[in-house]
Short mmCIF file of C-alpha atoms and ligand atoms in Angstrom, two decimals:
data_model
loop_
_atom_site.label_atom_id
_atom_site.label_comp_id
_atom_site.label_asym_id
_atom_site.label_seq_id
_atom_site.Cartn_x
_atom_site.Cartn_y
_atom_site.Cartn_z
CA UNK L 1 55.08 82.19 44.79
CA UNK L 2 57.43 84.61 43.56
CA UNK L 3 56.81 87.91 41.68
CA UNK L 4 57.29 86.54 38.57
CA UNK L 5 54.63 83.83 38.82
CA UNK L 6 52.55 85.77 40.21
CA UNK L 7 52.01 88.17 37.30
CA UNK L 8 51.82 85.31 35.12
CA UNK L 9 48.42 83.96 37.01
CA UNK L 10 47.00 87.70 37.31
CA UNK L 11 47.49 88.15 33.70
CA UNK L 12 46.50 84.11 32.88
CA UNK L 13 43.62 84.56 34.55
CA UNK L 14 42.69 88.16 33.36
CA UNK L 15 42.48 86.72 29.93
CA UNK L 16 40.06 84.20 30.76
CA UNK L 17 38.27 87.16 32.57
CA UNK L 18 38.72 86.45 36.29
CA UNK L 19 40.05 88.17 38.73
CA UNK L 20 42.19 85.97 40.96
CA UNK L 21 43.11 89.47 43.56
CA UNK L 22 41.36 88.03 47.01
CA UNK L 23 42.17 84.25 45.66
CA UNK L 24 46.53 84.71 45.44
CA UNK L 25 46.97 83.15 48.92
CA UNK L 26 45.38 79.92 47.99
CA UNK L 27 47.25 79.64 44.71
CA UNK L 28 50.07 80.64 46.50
CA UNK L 29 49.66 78.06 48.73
CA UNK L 30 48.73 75.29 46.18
CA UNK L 31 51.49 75.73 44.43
CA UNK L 32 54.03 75.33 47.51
CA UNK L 33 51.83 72.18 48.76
CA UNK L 34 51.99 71.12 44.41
CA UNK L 35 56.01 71.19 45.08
CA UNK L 36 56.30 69.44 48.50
CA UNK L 37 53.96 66.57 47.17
CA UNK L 38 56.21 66.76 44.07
CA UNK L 39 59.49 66.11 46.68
CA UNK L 40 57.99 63.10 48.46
CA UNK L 41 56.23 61.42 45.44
CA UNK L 42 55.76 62.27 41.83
CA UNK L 43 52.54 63.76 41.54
CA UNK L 44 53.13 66.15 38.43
CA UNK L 45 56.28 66.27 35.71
CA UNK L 46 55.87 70.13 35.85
CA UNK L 47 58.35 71.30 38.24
CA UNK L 48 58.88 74.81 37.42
CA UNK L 49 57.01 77.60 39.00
CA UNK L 50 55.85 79.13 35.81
CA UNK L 51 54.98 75.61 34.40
CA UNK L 52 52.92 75.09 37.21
CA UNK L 53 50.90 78.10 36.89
CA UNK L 54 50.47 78.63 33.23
CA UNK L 55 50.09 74.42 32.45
CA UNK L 56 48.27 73.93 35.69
CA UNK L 57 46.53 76.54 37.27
CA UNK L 58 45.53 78.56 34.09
CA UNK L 59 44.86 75.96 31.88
CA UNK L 60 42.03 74.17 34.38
CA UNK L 61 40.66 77.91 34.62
CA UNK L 62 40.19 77.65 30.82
CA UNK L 63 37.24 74.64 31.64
CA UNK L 64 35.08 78.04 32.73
CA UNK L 65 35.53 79.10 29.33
CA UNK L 66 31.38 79.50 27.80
CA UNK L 67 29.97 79.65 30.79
CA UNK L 68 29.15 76.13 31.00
CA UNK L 69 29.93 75.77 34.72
CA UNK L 70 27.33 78.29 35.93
CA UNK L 71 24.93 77.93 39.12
CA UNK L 72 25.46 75.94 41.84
CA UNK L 73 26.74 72.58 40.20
CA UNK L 74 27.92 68.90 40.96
CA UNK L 75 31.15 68.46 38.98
CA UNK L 76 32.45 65.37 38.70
CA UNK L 77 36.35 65.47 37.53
CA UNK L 78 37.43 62.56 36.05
CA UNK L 79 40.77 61.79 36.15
CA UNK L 80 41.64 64.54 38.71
CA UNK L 81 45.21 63.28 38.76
CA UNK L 82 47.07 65.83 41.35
CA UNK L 83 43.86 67.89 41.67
CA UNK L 84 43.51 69.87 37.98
CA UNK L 85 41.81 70.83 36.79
CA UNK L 86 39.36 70.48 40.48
CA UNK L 87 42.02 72.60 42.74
CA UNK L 88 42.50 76.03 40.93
CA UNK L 89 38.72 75.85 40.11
CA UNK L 90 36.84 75.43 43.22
CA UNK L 91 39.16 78.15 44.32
CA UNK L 92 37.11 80.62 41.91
CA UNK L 93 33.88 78.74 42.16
CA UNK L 94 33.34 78.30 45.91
CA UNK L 95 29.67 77.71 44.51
CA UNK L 96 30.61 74.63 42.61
CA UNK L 97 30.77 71.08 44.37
CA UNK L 98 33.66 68.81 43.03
CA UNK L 99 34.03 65.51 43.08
CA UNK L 100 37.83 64.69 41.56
CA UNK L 101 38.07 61.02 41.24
CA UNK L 102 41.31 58.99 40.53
CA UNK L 103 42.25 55.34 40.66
CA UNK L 104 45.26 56.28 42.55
CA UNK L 105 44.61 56.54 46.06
CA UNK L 106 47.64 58.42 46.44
CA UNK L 107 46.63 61.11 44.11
CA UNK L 108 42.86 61.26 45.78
CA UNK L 109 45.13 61.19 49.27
CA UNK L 110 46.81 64.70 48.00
CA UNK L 111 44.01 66.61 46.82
CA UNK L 112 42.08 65.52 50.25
CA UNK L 113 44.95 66.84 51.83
CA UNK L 114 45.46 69.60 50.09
CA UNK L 115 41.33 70.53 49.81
CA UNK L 116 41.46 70.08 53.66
CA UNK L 117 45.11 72.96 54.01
CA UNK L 118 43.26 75.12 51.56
CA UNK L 119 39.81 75.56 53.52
CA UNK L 120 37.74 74.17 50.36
CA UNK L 121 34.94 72.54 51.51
CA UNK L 122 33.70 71.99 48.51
CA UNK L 123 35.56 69.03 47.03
CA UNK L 124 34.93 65.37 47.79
CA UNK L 125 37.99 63.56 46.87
CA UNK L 126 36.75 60.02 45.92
CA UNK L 127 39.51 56.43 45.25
CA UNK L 128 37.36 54.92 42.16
CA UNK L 129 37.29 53.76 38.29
CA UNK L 130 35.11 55.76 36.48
CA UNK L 131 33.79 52.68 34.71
CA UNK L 132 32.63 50.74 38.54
CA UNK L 133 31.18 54.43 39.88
CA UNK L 134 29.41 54.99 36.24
CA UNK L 135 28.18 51.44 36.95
CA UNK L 136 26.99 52.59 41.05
CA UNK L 137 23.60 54.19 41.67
CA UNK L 138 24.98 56.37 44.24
CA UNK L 139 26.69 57.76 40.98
CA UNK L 140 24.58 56.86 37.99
CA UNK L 141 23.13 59.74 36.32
CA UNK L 142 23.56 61.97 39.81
CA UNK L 143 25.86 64.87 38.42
CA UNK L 144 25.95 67.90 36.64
CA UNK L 145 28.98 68.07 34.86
CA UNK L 146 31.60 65.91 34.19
CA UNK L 147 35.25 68.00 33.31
CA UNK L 148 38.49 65.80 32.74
CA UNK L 149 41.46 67.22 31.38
CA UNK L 150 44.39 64.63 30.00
CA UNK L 151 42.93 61.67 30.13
CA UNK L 152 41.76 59.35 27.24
CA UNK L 153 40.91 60.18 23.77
CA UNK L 154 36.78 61.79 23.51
CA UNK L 155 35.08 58.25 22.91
CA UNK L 156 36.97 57.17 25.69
CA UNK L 157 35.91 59.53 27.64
CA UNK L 158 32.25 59.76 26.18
CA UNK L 159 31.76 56.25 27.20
CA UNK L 160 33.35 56.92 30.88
CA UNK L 161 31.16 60.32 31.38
CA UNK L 162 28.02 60.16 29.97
CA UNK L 163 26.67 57.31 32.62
CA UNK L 164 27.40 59.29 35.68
CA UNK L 165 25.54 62.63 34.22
CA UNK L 166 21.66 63.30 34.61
CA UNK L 167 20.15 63.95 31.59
CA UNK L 168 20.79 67.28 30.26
CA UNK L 169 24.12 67.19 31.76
CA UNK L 170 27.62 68.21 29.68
CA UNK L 171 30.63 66.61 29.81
CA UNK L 172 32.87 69.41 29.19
CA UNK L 173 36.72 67.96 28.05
CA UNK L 174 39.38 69.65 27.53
CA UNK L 175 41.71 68.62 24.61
CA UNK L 176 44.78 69.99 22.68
CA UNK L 177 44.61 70.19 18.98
CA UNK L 178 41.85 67.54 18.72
CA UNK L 179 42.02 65.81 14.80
CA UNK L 180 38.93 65.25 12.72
CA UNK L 181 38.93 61.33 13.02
CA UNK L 182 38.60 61.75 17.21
CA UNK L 183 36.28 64.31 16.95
CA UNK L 184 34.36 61.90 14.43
CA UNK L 185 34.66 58.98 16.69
CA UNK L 186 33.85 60.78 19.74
CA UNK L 187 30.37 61.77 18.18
CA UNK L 188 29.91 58.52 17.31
CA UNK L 189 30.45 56.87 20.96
CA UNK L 190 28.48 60.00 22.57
CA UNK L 191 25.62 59.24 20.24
CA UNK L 192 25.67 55.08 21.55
CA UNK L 193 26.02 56.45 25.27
CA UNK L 194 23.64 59.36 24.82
CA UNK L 195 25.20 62.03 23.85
CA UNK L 196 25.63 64.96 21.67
CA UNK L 197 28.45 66.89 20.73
CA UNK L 198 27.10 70.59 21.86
CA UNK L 199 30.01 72.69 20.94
CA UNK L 200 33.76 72.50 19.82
CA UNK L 201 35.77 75.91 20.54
CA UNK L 202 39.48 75.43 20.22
CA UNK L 203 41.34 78.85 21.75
CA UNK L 204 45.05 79.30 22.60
CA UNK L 205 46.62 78.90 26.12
CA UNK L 206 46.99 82.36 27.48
CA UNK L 207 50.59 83.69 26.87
CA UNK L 208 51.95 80.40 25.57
CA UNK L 209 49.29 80.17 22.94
CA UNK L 210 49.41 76.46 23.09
CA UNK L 211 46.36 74.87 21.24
CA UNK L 212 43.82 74.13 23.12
CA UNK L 213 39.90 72.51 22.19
CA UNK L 214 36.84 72.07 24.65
CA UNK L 215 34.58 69.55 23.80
CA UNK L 216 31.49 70.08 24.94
CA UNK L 217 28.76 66.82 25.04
CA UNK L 218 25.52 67.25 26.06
CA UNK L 219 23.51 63.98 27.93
CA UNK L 220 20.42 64.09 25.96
CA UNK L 221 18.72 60.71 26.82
CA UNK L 222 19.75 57.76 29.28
CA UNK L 223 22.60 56.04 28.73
CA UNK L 224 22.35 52.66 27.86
CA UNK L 225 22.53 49.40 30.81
CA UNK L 226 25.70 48.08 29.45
CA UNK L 227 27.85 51.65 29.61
CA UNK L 228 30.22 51.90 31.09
CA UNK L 229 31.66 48.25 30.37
CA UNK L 230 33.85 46.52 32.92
CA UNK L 231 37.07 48.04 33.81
CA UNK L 232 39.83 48.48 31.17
CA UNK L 233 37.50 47.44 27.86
CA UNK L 234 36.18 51.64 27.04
CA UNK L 235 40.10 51.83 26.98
CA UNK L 236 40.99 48.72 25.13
CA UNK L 237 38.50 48.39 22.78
CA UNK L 238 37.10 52.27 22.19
CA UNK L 239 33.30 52.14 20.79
CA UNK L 240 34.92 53.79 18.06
N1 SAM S 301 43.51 65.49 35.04
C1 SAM S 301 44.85 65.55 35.60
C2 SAM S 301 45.65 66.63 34.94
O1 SAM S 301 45.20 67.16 33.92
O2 SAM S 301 46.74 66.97 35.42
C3 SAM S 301 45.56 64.20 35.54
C4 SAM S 301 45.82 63.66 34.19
S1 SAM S 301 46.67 62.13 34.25
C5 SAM S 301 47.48 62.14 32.72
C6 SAM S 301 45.34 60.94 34.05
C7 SAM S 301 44.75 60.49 35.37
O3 SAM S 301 43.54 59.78 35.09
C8 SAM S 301 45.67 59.54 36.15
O4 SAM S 301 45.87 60.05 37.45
C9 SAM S 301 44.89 58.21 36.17
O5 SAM S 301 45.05 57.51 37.38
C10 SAM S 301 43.45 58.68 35.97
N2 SAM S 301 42.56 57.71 35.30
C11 SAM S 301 42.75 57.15 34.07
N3 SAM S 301 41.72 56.34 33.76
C12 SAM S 301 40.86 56.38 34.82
C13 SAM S 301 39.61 55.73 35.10
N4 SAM S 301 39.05 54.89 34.23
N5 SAM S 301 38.99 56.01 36.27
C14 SAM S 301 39.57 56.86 37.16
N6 SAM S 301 40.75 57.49 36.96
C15 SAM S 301 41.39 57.25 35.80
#
């Protein structure tokens, strides 16, 4: 990682209120591993060094943002795509247990990979549809926490979630600028799956002040038999 990037993560993450000092090796070597993927097979659009750490590594930091990741946590990430936002935190959060889960084997195959060069034991890369493991009781109502970043719009994503939280779980999703209508339909579907919406906080990117929102839904009763429905329909036909 060169100088440059390096400040950018030190100062990223000092905003967000961590200190990343004993952790730079494994972001270093993240991001080298996040660029020799990127050479073989395309695993991210981000390319540049600086992209990588502000967009990637930063940004899944900001998921710690409220505290809502505290104690010693399953964390299901949904969606994990290359590993974000699982990689950058179970570097900070050795205390945390991830689960990323993609549909892509070769994405899971990466972040196995790269878990395994990194020394984190504590992430369980699993090959699956959110809507046949929500479906699973191995899965059903087993976690903690469910994070995704970038991956459907919220009643989407309440309806791919809520099943695999316990009760008094939080699915905590982070969004750009989120508009009124998909915050209005994501209450909705959390409320048929649920749910409640527990908090909205919409903060800026550190240093490229991009907008950002975290949705935070709370599990507040059982979700219902029929959620998740069968694979592709939360997508195709949204609850609401
Ligand atoms: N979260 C990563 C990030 O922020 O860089 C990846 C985002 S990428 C745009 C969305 C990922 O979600 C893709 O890798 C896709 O395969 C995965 N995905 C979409 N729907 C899914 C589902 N129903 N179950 C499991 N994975 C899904």
């Amino acid at each position: 990682m060169n100088k440059e990037s390096e400040a950018l993560l030190l100062q990223g993450a000092g905003e967000l209120g961590l200190d990343l000092g004993g952790q730079m090796p494994q972001f270093a070597q993240l991001l080298q591993l996040l660029q020799e993927g990127n050479a073989r097979t395309n695993l991210t659009a981000l390319k540049t060094e600086s992209d990588i750490v502000l967009k990637h590594f930063v940004d899944s930091l900001t998921c710690l943002r409220g505290g809502h990741l505290n104690d010693e946590f399953s964390v299901v990430d949904l969606g994990t795509g290359a590993g974000f936002p699982t990689l950058p935190l179970a570097i900070v959060r050795p205390d945390l247990d991830f689960t990323p889960v993609d549909s892509t084997r070769k994405k899971i195959e990466f972040v196995l990979a790269t878990a395994q060069s990194l020394g984190l034991n504590n992430v369980r890369p699993l090959v699956g549809r959110a809507e046949t493991l929500g479906q699973e009781p191995e899965h059903r109502g087993q976690y903690d926490r469910v994070v995704v970043r970038a991956v459907a719009a919220l009643p989407i994503l309440a309806e791919l979630a809520l099943p695999l939280l316990r009760v008094g779980g939080l699915l905590v999703a982070q969004k750009g600028p989120i508009s009124p209508e998909e915050l209005n339909a994501g209450r909705r579907a959390a409320g048929e799956v649920g749910g409640t919406v527990q908090e909205v906080e919409s903060f800026n990117l550190p240093m490229l002040g991009d907008a950002r929102t975290l949705v935070v839904i709370e599990k507040v009763k059982a979700t219902p038999g029929k959620y998740p429905r069968r694979v592709g329909v939360p997508g195709s036909q949204p609850l609401f």
